PDB file of C-alpha atoms in Angstrom:
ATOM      1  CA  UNK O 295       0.000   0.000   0.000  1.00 47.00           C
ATOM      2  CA  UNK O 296       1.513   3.318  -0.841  1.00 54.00           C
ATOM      3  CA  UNK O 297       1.240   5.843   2.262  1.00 67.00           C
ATOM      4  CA  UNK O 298      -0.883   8.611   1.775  1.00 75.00           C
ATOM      5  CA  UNK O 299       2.381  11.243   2.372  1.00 80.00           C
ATOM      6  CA  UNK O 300       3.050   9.798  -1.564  1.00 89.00           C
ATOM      7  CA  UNK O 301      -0.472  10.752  -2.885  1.00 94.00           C
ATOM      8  CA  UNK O 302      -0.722  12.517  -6.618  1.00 94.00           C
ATOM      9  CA  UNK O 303      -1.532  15.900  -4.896  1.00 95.00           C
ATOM     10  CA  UNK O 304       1.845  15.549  -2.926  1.00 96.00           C
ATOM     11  CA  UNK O 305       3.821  14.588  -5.356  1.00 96.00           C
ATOM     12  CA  UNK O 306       2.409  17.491  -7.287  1.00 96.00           C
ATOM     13  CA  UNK O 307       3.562  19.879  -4.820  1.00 96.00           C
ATOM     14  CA  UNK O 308       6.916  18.378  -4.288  1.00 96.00           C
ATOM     15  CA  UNK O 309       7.799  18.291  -8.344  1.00 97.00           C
ATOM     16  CA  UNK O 310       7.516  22.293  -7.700  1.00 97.00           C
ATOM     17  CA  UNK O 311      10.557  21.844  -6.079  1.00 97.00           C
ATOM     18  CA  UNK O 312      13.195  20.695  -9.040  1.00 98.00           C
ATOM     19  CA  UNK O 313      10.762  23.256 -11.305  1.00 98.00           C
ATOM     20  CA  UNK O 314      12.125  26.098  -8.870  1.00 98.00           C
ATOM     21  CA  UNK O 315      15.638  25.120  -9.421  1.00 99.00           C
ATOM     22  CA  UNK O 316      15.129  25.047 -13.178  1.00 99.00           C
ATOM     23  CA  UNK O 317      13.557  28.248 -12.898  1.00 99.00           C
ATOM     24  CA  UNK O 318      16.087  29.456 -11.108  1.00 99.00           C
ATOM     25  CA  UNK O 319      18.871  28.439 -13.222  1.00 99.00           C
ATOM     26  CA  UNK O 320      17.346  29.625 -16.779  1.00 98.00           C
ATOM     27  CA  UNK O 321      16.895  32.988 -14.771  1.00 98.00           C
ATOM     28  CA  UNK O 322      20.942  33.443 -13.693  1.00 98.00           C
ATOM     29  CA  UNK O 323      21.437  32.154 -17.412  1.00 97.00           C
ATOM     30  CA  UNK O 324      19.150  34.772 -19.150  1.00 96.00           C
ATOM     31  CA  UNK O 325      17.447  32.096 -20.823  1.00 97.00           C
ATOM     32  CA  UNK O 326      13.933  34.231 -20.138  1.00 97.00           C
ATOM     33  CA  UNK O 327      11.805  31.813 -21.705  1.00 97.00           C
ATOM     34  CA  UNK O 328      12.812  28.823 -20.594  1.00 98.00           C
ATOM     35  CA  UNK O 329      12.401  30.116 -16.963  1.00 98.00           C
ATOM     36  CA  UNK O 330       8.637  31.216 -17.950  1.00 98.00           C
ATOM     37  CA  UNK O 331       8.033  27.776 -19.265  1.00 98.00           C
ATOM     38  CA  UNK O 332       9.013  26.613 -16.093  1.00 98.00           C
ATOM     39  CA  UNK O 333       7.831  28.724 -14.444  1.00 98.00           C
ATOM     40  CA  UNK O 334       3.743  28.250 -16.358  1.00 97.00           C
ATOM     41  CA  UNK O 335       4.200  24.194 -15.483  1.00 98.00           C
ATOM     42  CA  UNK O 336       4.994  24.739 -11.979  1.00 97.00           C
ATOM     43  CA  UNK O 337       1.775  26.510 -11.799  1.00 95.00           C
ATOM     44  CA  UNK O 338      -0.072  24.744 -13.238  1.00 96.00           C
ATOM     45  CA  UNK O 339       0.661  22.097 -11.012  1.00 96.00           C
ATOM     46  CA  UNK O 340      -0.017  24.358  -8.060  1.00 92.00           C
ATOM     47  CA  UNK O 341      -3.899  24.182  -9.389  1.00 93.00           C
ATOM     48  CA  UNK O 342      -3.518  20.706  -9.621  1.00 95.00           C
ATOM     49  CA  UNK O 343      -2.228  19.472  -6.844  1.00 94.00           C
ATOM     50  CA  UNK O 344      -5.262  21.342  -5.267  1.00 91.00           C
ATOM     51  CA  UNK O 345      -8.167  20.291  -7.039  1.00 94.00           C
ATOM     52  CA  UNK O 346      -6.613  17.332  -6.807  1.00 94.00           C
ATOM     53  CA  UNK O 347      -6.869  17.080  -3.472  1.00 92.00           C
ATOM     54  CA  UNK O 348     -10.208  18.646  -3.141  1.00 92.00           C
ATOM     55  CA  UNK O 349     -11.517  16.394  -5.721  1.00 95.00           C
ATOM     56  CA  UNK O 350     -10.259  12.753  -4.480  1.00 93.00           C
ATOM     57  CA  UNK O 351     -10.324  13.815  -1.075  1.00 91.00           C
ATOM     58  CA  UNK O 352      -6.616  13.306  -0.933  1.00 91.00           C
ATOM     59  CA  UNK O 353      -5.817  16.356   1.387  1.00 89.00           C
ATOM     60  CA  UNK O 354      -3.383  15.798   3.841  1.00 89.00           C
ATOM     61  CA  UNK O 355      -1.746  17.933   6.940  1.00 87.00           C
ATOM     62  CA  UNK O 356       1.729  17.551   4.312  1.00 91.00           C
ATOM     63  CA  UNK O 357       0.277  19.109   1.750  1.00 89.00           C
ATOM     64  CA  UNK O 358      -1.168  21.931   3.561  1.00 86.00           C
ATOM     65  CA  UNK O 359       2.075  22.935   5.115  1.00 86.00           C
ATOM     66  CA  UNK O 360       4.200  21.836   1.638  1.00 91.00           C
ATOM     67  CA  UNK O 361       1.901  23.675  -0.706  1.00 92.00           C
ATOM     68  CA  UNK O 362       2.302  27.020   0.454  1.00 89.00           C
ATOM     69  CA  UNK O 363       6.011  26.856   1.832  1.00 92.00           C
ATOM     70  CA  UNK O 364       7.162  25.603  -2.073  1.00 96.00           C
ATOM     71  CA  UNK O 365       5.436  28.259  -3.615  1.00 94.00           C
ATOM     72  CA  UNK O 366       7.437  30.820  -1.154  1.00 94.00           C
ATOM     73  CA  UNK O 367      10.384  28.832  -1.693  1.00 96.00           C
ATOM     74  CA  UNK O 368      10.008  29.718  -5.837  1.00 97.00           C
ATOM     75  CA  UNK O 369       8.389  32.945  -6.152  1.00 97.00           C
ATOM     76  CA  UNK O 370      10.670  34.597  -3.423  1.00 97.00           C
ATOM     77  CA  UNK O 371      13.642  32.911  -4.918  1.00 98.00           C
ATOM     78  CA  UNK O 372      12.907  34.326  -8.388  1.00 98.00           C
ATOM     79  CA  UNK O 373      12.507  37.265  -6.833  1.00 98.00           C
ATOM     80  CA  UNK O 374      15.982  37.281  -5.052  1.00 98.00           C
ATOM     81  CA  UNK O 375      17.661  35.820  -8.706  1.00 98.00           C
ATOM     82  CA  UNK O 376      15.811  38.707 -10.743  1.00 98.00           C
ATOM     83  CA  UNK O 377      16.953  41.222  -8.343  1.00 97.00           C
ATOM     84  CA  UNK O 378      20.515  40.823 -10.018  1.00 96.00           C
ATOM     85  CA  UNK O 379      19.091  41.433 -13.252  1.00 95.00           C
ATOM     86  CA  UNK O 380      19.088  45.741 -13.470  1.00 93.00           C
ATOM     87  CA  UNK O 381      16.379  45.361 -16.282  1.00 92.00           C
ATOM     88  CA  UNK O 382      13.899  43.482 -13.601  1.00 94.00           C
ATOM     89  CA  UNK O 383      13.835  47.017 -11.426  1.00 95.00           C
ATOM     90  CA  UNK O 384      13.549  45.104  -8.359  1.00 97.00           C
ATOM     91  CA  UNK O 385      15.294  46.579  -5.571  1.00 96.00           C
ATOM     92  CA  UNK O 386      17.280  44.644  -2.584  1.00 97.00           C
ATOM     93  CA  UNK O 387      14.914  46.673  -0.392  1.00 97.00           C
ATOM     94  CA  UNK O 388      11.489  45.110  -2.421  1.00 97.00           C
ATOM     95  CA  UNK O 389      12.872  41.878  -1.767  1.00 98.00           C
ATOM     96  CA  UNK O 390      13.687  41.880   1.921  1.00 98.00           C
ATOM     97  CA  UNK O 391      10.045  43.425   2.234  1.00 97.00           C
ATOM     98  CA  UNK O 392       8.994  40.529   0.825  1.00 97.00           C
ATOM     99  CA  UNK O 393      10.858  38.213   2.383  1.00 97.00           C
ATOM    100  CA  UNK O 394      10.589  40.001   5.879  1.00 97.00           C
ATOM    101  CA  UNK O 395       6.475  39.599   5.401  1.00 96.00           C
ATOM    102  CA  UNK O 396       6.724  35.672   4.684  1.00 94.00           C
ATOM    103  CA  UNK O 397       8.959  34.916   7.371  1.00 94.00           C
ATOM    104  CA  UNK O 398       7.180  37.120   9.748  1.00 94.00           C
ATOM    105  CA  UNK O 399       3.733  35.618   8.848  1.00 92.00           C
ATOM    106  CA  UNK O 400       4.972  32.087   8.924  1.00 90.00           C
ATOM    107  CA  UNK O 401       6.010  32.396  11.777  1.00 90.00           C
ATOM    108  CA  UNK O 402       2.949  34.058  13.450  1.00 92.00           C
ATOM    109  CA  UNK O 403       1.058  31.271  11.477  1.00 88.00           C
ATOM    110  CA  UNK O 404       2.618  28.866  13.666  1.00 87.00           C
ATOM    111  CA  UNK O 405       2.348  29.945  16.864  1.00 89.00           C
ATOM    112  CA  UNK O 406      -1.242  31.205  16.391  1.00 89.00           C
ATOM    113  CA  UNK O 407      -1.577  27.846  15.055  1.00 86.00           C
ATOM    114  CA  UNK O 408      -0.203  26.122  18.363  1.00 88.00           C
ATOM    115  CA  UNK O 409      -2.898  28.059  20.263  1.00 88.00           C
ATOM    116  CA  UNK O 410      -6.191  26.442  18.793  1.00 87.00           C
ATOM    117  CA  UNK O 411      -6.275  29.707  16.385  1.00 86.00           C
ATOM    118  CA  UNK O 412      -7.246  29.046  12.613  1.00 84.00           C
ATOM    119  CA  UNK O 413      -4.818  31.325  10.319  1.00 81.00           C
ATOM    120  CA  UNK O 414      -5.225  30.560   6.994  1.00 79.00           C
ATOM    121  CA  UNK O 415      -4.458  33.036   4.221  1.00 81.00           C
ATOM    122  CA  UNK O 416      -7.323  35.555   4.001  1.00 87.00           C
ATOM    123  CA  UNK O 417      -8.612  37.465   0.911  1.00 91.00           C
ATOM    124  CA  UNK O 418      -5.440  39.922   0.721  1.00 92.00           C
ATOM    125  CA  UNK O 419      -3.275  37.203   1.352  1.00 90.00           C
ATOM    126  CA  UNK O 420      -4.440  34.714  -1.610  1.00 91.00           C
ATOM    127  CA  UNK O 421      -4.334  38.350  -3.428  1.00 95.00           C
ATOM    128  CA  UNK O 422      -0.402  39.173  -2.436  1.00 96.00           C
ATOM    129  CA  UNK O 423       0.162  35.791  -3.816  1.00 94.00           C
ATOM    130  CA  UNK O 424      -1.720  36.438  -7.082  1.00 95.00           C
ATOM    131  CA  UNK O 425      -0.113  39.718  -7.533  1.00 97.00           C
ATOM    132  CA  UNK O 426       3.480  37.589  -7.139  1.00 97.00           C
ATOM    133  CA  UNK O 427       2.837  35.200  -9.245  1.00 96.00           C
ATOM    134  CA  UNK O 428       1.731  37.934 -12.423  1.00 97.00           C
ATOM    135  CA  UNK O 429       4.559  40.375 -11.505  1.00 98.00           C
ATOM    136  CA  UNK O 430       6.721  37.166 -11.661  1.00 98.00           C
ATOM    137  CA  UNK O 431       5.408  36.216 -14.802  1.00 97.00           C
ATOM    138  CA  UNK O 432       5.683  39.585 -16.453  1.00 97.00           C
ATOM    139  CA  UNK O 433       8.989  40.096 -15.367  1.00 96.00           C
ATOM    140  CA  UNK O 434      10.158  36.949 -16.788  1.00 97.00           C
ATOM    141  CA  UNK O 435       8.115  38.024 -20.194  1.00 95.00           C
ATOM    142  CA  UNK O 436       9.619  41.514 -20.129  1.00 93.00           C
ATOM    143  CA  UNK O 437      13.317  40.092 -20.109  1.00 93.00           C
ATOM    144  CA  UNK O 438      12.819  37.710 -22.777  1.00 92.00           C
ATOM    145  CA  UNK O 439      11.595  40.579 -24.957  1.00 88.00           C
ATOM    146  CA  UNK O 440      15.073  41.711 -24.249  1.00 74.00           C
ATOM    147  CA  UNK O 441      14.435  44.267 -21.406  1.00 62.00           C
ATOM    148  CA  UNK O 442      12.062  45.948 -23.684  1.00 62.00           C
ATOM    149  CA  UNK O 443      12.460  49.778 -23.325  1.00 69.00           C
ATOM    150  CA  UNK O 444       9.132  50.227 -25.023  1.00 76.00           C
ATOM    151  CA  UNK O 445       7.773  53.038 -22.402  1.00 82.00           C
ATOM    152  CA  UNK O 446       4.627  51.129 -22.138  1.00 83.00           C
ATOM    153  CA  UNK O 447       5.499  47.891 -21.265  1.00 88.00           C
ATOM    154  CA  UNK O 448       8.020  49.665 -18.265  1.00 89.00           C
ATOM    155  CA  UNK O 449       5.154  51.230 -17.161  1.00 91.00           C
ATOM    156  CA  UNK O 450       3.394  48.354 -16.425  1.00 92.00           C
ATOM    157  CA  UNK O 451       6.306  46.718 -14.672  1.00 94.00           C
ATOM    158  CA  UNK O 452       6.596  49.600 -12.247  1.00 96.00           C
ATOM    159  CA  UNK O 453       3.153  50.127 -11.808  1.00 97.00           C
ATOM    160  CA  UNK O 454       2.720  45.874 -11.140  1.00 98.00           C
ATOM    161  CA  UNK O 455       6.439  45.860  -8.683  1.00 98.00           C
ATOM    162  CA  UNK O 456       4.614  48.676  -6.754  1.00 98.00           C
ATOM    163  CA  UNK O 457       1.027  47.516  -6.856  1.00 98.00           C
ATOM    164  CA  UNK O 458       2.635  43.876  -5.539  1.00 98.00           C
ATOM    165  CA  UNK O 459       4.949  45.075  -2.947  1.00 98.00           C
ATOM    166  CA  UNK O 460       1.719  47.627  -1.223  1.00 98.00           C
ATOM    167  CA  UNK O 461       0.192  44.332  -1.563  1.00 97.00           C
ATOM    168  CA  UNK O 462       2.424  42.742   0.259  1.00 97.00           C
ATOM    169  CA  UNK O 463       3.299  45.006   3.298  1.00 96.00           C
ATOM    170  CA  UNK O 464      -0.904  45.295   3.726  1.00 96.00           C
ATOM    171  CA  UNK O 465      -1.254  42.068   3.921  1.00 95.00           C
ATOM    172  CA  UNK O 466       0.983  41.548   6.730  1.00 95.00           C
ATOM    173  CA  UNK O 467      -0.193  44.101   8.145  1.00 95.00           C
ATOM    174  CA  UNK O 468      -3.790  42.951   7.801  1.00 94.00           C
ATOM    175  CA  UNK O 469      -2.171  39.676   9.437  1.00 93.00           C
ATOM    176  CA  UNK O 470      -0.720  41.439  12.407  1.00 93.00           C
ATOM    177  CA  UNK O 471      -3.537  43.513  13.153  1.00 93.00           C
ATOM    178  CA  UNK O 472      -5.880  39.933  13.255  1.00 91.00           C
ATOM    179  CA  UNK O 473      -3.515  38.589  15.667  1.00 91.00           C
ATOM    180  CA  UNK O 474      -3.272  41.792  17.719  1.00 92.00           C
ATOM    181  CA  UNK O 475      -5.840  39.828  20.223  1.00 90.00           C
ATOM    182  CA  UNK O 476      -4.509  36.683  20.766  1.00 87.00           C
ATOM    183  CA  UNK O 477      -0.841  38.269  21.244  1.00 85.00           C
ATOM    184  CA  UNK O 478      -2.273  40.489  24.052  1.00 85.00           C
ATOM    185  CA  UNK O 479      -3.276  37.291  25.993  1.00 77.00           C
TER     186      UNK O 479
END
């Protein structure tokens, strides 16, 4: 019998894992559209694996913690790869936001967690993640149209890196401020 750790959803998740590295690779190579390739397939299986488990029932405690803590693991490292990349107009401080919200939330996660609280990701959290993933995307589509300096197409990239990174410090905020209560205790 194979254990339910090694379920289709699971092993889903986990093959997000070797995608990341790929993606990571064709990124410090310039080789744009190989990383969005990789980068499309990995999320694709990211739906998967969770209708998946919705579907078949195949859910498990794993793959709740997995899920969430690959897809950090490979849109925060793109980020940190594309910040060496001038043309990406990420700054070092955009990423340590970033970074500084996801560790910061995790973390709270957990022990909110280990006090009976539920702390699941919210409306502006499932919406910081969104706003990742396309800002990822774009990025990796703006490089492979060799840094385009069509004014346009820049705009949009600022206007998405800001947009995201708002997104991103309100929604830990939004976190903390949830929280506020049970810290006080």
């Amino acid at each position: 019998m194979v254990s339910p750790l090694w379920n289709v959803p699971n092993l889903l998740t986990l093959s997000r894992l070797p995608l990341s590295a790929l993606i990571f690779v064709a990124i410090q190579l310039d080789y744009w559209w190989w990383a969005l390739g990789f980068f499309v397939v990995a999320s694709l299986t990211d739906w998967l694996d969770g209708w998946w488990a919705r579907r078949y029932d195949q859910g498990t405690p794993f793959g709740r913690a997995a899920d969430p803590l690959i897809d950090k693991v490979m849109i925060l490292g793109g980020f940190v790869f594309l910040m060496t990349k001038p043309e990406s107009r990420l700054s070092a401080w955009m990423v340590a936001a970033m970074l500084a919200r996801e560790f910061l939330i995790t973390g709270l996660r957990g022990y909110m967690e280990s006090l009976g609280v539920k702390f699941g990701a919210d409306w502006f959290g499932k919406l910081k993640m969104f706003l990742q993933c396309i800002l990822f995307g774009y990025l990796l589509f703006f490089l492979g149209i060799a840094g385009s300096d069509i004014e346009f197409l820049v705009g949009i990239q600022i206007v998405l890196i800001y947009v995201t990174i708002l997104a991103t410090i309100g929604s830990g905020v939004q976190y903390l401020v949830r929280s506020w209560p049970h810290l006080q205790k």
